[in-house]
Coordinates of C-alpha atoms in Angstrom, one line a residue:
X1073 CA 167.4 -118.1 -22.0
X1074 CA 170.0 -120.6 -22.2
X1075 CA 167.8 -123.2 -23.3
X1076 CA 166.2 -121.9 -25.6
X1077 CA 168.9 -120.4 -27.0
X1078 CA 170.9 -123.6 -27.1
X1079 CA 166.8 -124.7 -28.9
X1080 CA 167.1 -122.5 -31.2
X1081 CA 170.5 -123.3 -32.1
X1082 CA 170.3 -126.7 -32.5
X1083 CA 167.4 -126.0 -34.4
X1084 CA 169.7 -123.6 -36.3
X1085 CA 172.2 -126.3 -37.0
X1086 CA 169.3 -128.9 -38.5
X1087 CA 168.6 -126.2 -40.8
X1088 CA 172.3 -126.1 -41.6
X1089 CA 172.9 -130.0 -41.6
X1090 CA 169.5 -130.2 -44.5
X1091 CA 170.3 -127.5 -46.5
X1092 CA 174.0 -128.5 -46.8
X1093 CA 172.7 -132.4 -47.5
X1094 CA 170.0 -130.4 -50.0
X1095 CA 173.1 -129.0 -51.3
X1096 CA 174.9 -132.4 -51.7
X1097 CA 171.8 -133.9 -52.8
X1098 CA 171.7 -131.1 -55.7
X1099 CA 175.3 -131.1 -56.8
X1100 CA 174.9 -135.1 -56.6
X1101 CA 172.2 -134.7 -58.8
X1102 CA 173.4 -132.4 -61.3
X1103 CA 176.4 -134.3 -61.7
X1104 CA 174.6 -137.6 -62.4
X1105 CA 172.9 -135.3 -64.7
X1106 CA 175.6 -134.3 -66.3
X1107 CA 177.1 -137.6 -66.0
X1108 CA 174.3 -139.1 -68.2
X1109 CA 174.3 -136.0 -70.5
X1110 CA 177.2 -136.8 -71.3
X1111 CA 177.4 -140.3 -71.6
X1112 CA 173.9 -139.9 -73.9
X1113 CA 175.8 -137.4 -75.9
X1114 CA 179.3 -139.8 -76.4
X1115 CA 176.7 -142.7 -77.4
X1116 CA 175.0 -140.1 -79.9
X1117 CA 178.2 -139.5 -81.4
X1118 CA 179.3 -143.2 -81.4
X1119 CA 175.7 -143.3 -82.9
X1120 CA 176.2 -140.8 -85.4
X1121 CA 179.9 -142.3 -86.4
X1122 CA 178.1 -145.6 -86.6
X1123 CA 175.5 -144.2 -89.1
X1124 CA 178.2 -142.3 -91.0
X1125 CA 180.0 -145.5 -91.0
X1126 CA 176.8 -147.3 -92.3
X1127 CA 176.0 -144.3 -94.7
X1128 CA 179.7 -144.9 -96.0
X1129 CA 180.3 -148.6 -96.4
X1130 CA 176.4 -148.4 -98.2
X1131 CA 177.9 -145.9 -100.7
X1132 CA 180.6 -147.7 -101.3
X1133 CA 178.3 -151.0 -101.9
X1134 CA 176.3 -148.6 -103.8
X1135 CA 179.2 -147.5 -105.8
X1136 CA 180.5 -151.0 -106.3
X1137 CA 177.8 -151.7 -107.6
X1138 CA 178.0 -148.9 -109.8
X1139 CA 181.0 -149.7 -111.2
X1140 CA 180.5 -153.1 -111.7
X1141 CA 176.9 -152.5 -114.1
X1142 CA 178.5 -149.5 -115.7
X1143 CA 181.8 -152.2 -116.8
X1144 CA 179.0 -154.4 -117.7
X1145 CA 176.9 -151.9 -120.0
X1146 CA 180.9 -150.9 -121.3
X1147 CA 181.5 -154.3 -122.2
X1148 CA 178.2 -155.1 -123.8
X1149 CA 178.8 -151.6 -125.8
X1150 CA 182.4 -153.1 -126.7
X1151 CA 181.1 -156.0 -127.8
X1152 CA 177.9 -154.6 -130.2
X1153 CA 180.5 -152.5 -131.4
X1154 CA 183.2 -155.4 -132.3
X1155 CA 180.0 -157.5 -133.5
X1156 CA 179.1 -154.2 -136.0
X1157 CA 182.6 -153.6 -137.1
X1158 CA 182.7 -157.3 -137.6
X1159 CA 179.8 -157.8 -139.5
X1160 CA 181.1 -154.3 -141.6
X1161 CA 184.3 -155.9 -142.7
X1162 CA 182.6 -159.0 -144.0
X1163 CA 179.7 -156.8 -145.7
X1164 CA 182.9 -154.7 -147.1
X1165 CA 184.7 -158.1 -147.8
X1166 CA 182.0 -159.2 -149.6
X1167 CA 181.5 -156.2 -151.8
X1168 CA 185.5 -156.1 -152.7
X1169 CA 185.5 -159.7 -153.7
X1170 CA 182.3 -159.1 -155.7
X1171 CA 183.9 -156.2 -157.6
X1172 CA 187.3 -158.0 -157.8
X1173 CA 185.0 -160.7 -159.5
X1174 CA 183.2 -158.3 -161.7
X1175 CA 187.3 -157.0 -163.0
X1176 CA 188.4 -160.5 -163.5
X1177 CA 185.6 -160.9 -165.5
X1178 CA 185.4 -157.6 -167.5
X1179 CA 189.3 -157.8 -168.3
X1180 CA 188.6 -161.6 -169.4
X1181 CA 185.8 -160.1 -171.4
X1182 CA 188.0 -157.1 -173.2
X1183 CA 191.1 -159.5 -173.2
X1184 CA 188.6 -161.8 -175.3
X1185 CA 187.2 -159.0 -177.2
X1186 CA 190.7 -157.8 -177.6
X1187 CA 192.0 -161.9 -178.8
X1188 CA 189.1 -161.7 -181.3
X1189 CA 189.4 -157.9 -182.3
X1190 CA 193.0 -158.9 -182.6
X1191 CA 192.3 -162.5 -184.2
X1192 CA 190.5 -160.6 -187.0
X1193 CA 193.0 -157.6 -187.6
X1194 CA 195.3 -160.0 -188.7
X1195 CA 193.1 -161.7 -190.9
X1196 CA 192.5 -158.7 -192.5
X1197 CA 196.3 -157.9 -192.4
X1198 CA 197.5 -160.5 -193.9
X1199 CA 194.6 -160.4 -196.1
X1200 CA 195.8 -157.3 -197.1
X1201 CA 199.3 -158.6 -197.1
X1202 CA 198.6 -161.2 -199.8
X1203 CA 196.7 -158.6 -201.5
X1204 CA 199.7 -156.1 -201.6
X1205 CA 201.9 -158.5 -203.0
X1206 CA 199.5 -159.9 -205.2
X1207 CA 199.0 -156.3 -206.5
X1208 CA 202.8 -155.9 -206.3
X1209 CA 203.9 -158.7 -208.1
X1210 CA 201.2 -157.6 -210.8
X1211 CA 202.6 -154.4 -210.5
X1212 CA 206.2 -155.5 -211.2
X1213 CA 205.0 -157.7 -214.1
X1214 CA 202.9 -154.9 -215.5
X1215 CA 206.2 -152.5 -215.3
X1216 CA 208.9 -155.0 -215.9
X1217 CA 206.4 -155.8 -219.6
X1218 CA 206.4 -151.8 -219.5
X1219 CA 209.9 -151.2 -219.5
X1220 CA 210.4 -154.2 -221.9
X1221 CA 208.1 -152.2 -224.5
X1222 CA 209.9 -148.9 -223.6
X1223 CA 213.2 -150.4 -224.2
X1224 CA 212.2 -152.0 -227.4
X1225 CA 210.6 -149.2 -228.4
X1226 CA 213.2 -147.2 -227.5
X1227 CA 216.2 -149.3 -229.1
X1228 CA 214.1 -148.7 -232.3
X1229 CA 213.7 -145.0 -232.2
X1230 CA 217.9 -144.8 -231.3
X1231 CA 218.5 -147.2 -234.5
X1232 CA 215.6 -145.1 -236.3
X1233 CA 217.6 -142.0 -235.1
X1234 CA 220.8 -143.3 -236.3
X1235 CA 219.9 -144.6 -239.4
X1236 CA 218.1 -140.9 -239.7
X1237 CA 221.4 -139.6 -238.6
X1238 CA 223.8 -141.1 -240.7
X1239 CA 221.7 -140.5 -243.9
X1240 CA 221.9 -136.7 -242.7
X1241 CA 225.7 -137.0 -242.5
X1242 CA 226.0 -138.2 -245.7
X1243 CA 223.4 -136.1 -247.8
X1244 CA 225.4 -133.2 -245.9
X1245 CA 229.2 -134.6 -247.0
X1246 CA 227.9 -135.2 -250.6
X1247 CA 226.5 -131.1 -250.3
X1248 CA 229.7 -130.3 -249.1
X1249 CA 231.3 -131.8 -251.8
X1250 CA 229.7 -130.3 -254.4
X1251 CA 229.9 -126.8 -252.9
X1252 CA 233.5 -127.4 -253.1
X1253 CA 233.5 -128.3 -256.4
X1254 CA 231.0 -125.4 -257.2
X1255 CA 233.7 -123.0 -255.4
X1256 CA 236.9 -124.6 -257.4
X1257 CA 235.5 -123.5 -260.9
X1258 CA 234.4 -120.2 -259.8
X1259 CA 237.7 -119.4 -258.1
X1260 CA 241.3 -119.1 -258.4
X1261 CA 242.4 -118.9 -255.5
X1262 CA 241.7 -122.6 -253.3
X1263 CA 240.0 -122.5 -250.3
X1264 CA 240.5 -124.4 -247.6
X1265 CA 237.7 -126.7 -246.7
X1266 CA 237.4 -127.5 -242.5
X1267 CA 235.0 -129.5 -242.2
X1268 CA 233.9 -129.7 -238.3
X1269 CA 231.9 -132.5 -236.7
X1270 CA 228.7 -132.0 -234.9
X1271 CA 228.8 -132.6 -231.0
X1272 CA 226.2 -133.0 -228.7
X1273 CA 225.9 -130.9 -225.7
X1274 CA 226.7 -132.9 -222.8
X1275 CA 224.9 -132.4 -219.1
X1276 CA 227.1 -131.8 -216.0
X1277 CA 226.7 -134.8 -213.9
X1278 CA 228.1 -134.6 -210.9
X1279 CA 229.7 -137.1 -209.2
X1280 CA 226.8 -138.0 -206.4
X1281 CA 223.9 -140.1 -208.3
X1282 CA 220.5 -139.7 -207.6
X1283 CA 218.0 -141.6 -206.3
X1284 CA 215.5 -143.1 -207.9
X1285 CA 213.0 -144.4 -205.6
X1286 CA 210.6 -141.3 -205.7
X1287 CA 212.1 -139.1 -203.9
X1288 CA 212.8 -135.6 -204.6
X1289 CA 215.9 -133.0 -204.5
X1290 CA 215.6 -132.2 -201.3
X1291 CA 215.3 -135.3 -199.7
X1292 CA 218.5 -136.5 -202.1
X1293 CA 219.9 -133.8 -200.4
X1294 CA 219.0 -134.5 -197.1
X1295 CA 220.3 -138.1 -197.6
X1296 CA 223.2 -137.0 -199.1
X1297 CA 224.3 -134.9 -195.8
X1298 CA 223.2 -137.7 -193.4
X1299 CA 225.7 -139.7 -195.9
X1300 CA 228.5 -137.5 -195.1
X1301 CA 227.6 -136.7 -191.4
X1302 CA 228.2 -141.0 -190.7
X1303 CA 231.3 -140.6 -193.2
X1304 CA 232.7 -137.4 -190.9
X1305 CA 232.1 -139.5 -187.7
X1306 CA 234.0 -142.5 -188.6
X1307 CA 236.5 -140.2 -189.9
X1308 CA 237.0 -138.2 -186.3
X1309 CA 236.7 -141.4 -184.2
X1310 CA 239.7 -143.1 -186.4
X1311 CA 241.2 -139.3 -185.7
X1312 CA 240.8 -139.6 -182.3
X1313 CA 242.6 -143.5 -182.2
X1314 CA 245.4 -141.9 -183.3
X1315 CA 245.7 -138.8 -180.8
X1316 CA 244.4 -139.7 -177.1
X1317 CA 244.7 -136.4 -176.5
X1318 CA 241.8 -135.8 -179.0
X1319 CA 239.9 -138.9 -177.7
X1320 CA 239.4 -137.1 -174.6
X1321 CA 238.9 -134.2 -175.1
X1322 CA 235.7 -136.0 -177.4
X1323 CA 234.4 -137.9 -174.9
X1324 CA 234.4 -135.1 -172.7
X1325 CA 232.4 -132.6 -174.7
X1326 CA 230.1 -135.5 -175.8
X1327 CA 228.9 -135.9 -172.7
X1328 CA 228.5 -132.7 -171.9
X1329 CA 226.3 -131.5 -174.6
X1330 CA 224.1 -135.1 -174.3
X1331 CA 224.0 -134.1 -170.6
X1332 CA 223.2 -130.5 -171.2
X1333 CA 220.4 -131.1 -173.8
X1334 CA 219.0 -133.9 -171.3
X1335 CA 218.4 -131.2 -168.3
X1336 CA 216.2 -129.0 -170.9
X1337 CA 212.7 -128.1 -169.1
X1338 CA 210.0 -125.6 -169.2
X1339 CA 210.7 -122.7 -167.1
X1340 CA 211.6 -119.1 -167.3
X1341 CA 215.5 -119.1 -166.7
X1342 CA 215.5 -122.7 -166.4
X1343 CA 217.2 -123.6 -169.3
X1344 CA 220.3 -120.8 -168.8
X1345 CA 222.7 -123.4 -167.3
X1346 CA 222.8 -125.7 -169.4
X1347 CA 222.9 -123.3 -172.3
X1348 CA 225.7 -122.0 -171.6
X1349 CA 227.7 -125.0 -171.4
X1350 CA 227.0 -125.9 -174.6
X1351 CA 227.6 -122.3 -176.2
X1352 CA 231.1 -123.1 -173.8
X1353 CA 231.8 -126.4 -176.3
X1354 CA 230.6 -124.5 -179.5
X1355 CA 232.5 -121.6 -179.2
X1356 CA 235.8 -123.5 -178.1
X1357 CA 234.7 -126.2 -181.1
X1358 CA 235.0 -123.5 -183.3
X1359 CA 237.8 -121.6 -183.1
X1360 CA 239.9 -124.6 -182.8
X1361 CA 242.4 -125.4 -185.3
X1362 CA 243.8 -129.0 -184.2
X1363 CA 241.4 -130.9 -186.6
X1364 CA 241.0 -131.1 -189.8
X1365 CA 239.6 -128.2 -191.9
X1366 CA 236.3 -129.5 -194.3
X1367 CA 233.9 -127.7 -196.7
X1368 CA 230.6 -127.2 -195.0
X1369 CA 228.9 -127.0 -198.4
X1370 CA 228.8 -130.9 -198.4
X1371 CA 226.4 -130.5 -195.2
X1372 CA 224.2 -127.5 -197.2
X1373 CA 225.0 -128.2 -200.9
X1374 CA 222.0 -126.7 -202.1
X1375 CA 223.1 -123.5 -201.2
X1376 CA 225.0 -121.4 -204.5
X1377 CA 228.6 -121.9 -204.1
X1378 CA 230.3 -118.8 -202.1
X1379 CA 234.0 -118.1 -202.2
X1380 CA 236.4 -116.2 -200.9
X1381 CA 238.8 -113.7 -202.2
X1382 CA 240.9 -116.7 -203.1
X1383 CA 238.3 -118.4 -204.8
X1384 CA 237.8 -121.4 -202.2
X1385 CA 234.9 -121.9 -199.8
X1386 CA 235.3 -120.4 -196.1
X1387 CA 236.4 -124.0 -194.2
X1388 CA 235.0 -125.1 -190.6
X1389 CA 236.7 -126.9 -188.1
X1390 CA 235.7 -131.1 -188.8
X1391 CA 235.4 -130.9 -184.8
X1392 CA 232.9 -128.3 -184.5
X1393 CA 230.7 -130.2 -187.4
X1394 CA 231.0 -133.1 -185.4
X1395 CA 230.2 -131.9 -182.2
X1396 CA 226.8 -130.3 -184.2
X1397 CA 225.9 -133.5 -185.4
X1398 CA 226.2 -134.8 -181.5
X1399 CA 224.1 -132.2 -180.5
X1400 CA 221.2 -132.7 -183.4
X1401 CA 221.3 -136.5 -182.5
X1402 CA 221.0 -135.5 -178.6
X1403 CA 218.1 -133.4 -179.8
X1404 CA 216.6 -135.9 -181.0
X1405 CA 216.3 -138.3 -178.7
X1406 CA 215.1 -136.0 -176.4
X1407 CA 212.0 -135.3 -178.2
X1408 CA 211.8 -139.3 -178.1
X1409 CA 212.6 -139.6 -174.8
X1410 CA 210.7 -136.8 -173.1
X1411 CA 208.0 -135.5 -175.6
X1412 CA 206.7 -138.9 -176.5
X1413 CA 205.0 -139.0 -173.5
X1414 CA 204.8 -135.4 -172.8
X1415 CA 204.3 -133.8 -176.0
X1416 CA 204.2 -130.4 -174.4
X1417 CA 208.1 -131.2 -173.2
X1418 CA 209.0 -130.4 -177.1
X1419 CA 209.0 -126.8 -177.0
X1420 CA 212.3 -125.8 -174.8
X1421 CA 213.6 -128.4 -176.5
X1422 CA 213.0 -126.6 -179.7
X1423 CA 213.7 -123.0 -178.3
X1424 CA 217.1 -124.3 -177.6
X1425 CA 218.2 -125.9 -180.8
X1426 CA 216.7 -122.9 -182.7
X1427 CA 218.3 -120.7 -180.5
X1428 CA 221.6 -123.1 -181.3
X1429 CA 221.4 -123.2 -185.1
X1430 CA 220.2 -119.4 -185.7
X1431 CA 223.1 -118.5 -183.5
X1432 CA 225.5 -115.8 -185.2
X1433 CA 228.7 -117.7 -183.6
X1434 CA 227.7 -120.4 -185.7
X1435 CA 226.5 -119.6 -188.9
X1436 CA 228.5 -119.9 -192.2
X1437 CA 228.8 -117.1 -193.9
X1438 CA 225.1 -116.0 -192.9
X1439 CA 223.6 -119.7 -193.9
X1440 CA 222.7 -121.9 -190.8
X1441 CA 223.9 -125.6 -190.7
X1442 CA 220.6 -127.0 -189.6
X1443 CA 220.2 -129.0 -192.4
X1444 CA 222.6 -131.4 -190.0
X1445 CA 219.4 -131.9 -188.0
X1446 CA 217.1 -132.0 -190.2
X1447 CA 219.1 -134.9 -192.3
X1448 CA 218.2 -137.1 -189.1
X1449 CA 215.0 -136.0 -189.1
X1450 CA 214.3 -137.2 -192.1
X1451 CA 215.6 -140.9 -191.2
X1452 CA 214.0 -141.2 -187.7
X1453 CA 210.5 -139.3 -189.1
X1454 CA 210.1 -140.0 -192.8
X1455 CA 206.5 -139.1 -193.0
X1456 CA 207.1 -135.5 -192.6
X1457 CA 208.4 -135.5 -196.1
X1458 CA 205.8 -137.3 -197.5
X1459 CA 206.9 -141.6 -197.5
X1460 CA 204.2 -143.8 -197.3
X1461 CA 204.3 -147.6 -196.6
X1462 CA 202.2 -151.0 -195.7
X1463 CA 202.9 -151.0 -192.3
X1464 CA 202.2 -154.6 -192.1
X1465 CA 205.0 -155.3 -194.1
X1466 CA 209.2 -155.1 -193.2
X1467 CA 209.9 -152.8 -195.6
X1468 CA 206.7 -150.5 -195.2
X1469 CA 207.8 -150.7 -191.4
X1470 CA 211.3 -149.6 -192.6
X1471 CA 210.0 -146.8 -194.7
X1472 CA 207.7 -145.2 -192.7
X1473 CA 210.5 -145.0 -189.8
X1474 CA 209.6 -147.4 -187.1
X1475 CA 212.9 -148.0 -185.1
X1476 CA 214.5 -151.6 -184.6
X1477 CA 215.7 -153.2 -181.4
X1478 CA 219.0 -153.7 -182.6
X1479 CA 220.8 -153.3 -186.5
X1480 CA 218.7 -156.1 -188.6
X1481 CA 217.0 -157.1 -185.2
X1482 CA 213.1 -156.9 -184.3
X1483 CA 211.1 -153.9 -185.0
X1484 CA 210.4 -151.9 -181.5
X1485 CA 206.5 -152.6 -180.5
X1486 CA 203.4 -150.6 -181.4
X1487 CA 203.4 -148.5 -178.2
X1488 CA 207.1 -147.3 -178.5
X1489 CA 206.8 -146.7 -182.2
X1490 CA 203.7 -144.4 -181.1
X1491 CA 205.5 -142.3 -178.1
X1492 CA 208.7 -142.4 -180.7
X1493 CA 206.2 -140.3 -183.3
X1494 CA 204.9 -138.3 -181.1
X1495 CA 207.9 -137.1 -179.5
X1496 CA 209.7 -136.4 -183.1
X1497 CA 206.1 -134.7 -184.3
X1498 CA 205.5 -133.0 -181.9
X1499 CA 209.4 -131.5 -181.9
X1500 CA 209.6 -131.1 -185.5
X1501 CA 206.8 -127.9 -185.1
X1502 CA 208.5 -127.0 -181.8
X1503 CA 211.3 -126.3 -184.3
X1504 CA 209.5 -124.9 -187.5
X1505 CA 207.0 -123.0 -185.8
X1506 CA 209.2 -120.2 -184.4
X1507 CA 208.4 -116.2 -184.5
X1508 CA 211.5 -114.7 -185.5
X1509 CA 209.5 -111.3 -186.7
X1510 CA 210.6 -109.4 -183.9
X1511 CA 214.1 -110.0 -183.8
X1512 CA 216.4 -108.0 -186.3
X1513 CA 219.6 -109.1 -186.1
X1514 CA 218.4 -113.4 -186.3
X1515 CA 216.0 -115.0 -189.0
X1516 CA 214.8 -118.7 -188.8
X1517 CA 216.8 -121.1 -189.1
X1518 CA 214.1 -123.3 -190.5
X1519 CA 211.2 -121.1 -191.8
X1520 CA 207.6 -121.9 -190.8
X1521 CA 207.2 -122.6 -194.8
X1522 CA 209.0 -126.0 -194.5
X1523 CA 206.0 -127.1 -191.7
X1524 CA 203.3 -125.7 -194.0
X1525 CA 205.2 -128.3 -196.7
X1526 CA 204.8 -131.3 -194.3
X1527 CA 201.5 -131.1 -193.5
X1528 CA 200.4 -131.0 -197.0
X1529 CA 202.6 -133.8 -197.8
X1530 CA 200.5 -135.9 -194.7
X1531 CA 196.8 -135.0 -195.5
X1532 CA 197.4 -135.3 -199.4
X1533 CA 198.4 -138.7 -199.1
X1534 CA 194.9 -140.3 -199.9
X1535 CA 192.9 -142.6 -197.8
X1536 CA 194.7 -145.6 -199.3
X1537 CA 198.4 -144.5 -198.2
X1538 CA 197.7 -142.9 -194.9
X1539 CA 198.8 -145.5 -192.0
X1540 CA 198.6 -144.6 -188.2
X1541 CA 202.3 -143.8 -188.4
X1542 CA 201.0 -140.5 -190.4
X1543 CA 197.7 -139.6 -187.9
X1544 CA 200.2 -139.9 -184.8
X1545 CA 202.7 -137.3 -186.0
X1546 CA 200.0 -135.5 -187.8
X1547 CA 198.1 -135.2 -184.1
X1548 CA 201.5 -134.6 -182.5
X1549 CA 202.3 -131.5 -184.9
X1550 CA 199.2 -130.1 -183.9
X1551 CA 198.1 -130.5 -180.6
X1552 CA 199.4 -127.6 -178.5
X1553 CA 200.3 -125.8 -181.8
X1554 CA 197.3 -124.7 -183.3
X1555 CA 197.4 -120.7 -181.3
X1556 CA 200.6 -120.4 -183.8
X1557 CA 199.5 -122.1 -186.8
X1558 CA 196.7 -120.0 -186.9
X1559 CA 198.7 -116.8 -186.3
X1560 CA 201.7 -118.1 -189.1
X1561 CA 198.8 -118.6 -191.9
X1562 CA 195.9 -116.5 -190.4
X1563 CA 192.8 -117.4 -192.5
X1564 CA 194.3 -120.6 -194.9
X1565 CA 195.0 -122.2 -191.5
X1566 CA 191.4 -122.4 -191.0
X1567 CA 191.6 -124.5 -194.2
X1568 CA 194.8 -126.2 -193.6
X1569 CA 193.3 -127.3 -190.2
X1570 CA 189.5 -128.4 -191.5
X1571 CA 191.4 -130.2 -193.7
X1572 CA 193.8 -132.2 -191.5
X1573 CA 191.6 -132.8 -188.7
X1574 CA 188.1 -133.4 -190.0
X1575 CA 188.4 -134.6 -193.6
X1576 CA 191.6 -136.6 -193.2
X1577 CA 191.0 -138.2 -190.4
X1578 CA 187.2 -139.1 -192.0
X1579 CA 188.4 -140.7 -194.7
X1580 CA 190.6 -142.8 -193.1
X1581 CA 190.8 -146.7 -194.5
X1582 CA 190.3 -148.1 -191.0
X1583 CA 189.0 -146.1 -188.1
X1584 CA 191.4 -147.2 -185.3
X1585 CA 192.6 -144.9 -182.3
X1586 CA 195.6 -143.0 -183.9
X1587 CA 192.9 -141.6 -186.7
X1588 CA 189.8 -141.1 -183.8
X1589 CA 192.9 -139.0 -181.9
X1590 CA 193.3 -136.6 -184.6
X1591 CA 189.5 -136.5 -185.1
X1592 CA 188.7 -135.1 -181.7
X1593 CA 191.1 -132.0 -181.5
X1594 CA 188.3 -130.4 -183.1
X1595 CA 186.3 -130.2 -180.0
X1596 CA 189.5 -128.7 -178.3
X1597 CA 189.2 -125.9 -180.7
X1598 CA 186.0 -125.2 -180.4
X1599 CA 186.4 -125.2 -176.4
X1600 CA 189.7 -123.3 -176.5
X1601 CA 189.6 -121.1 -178.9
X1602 CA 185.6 -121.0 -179.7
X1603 CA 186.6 -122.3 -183.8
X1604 CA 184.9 -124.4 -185.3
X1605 CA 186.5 -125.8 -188.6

């Protein structure tokens, strides 16, 4: 048994020895396996990290690329777009120096029209010129011969009239004498003859003289109180050399009122500031009893003459007269300054000087001292009243109210002459054309009547006397107005107003733009108010 036990276990071992190498073999095996799975699986990831690598630095060319057209298609874009702008600016280059061109050459063309238009107005002006003063010096011949033939003829009707006279006298001394004698043989008792002298009735003249250059009373009387109003000025400034208390006290409230009436605008309320500091001046002007104590009749001497108990005139203070001729002139060159070119700007202008001058604070006993404005009114605007004047002429200028540079200097141009008309026409209705119907305890200062009077003296001047001076303030004391002309005169404004605007202006001698201004306000009736004249 041994031996084939010891057989079988060496067989046994064998077994053993090849399954344990079987077993090496396998593990051997797997372990190459794994060694190459994972070697194959690290060079698949360096793989993979290679392609991503690839993939990436492709993209990036990609995007470099990219970038580098998309700059390109930017720049080109940049560029059409400079090239377009470009070629914009010289197209809009071209069409502003064309039009600049086309100006230049219209203004040469109106300024050429305007040299010739200009050339032959005066031609025809001084046409006209040597016309007038042919026709004048005719004129003058024809009245000097006149008054020659008047004064002969008079001469012999005062020598017919005494001769007539004196044979009277004597025809009644030899009556007389023989009723005396008639008496003395009838009579015992001798009667004593008086015998009395006729006398003529002699007329009042008082001491101011009239004028006798066509105008009338009132505007003697107007000229008479701007007379006195430069007389009472000179008179308080050589007051105030003498007391520099006075002086300054002047100055002061001078500037204050032409300050006050310079901040006058349209507004509700607007206007209460400066009102008040003038009413301040007034009502301190006064009361005051430091200055001399005048007559204001010599500033309304058309009114009847009112006394006191003691049989003299109520006095004023000279300063308070003085300070309302500051304030008239103030007014006055604010219609100049601000409605000549605004004509509109009149009105609180107006409401403030009416409200001034109706004022019971400064009334004299009940009569208003307006006629202090209106005195200048009636130097700066003559027209209102009627004067007429060759404006191509000095004095026509001088009569018809256009302003000089300076005392005896140059006459102010056409264009400030114009705004200086419109401003003062335009004020004069903001003045006159005032409602006072409502209020009870005021009346007008300066009734609507005295506007109705100016405008018929304007539009019954005739064709021949009617210069653009008249159409500007004619237009100006219109336009804006014509709501309260129609409801002061109701149904003769229609014919007031056909009259100034449509028939005047029609007939004018030359059609020129002040005339054509005035004939177009009848459209503005018609389009705001639905009238048609």
């Amino acid at each position: 048994m041994a031996p084939a036990f010891r057989r079988s276990l060496g067989s046994r071992d064998t077994t053993l020895s090849i399954l344990i190498d079987k077993g090496r073999l396998r593990r051997s095996v797997d372990h190459d396996f794994y060694l190459q799975l994972e070697h194959k699986a690290r060079e698949s990831e360096a793989a993979h990290l290679k392609a991503l690598a690839a993939a990436a630095a492709r993209h990036e060319q990609i995007r470099q690329r990219a970038d580098i057209i998309r700059e390109t298609v930017e720049l080109e874009i940049e560029n059409e777009r400079a090239r377009h702008a470009e070629a914009e600016r010289v197209k809009l280059e071209q069409a502003r120096r064309e039009k600049a061109e086309r100006e230049v050459a219209e203004k040469r063309r109106l300024i050429a029209e305007a040299q010739r238009v200009e050339a032959e107005r005066r031609k025809a002006e001084e046409d006209a010129r040597v016309k007038a003063e042919a026709d004048a010096r005719q004129r003058r011949e024809e009245t000097e011969r006149q008054q020659q033939d008047a004064a002969r003829a008079a001469a012999e009707r005062h020598k017919q009239h005494s001769l007539q006279k004196q044979k009277e006298q004597e025809e009644a001394a030899a009556a007389a004498a023989r009723a005396r004698e008639e008496q003395k043989r009838h009579t015992q008792i001798p009667a004593a003859a008086t015998p009395t002298n006729p006398t003529q009735r002699v007329p009042n003249v008082g001491k101011e003289a009239s004028i006798t250059d066509g105008f009338d009373g009132k505007q003697q009387h107007y000229v008479e109180v701007h007379r006195r109003l430069k007389q009472l000025r000179h008179d308080m400034l050589g007051l105030a050399r003498q007391e520099p208390n006075l002086k300054k006290q002047l100055g002061e409230m001078r500037r204050e009122i032409r300050k006050s009436v310079g901040q006058l605008t349209e507004g509700r309320g607007a206007n209460k500031a400066p009102v008040s500091v003038i009413n301040t001046i007034f009502k301190k002007a006064v009361g005051a009893t430091s200055t001399p104590m005048i007559d204001p009749r010599n500033y309304i001497p058309t009114l009847p003459p009112t006394q006191n108990a003691n049989g003299q005139s109520t006095p004023l203070p000279s300063v308070f007269l003085y300070l309302l001729n500051i304030f008239a002139k103030a007014i006055i060159n604010q219609f100049i300054s601000e409605a000549g070119v605004t004509p509109k700007a009149a009105d609180p202008v107006g409401i403030v000087c009416v409200q001034i001058f109706s004022s019971p604070d400064y009334l004299w006993e009940g009569h208003t001292l307006i006629d202090i404005l209106i005195a200048k009114f009636r130097v700066v605007c003559p027209v209102l009243w009627g004067i007429h004047g060759f404006e191509n002429t000095s004095q026509g200028k001088d009569r018809l109210g256009w302003w000089r540079e300076s005392k005896l200097g140059p006459f102010v141009s056409e264009q400030r002459h114009s705004e200086r008309m419109t401003g003062l026409g335009a004020g004069y209705a903001a003045i006159a054309l005032r409602n006072f119907s409502k209020s009870q305890n005021l009346k007008a200062p300066y009734p609507n009547r005295h506007y109705w009077a100016s405008l018929a003296c304007i539009v019954n001047l005739g064709p021949e006397r009617a210069e653009k001076t008249h159409y500007e303030v004619l237009k100006a004391m219109i336009e804006g107005y014509e709501k309260r002309i129609l409801e002061f005169y109701g149904s003769a404004a229609l014919v007031a107003l056909r009259k100034a605007l449509k028939d005047f202006p029609a007939q004018a001698r030359e059609r020129n733009a002040a005339s054509l201004a005035v004939g177009v306000l009848p459209d503005a009736l018609r389009r705001d108010y639905k009238l048609t004249l």
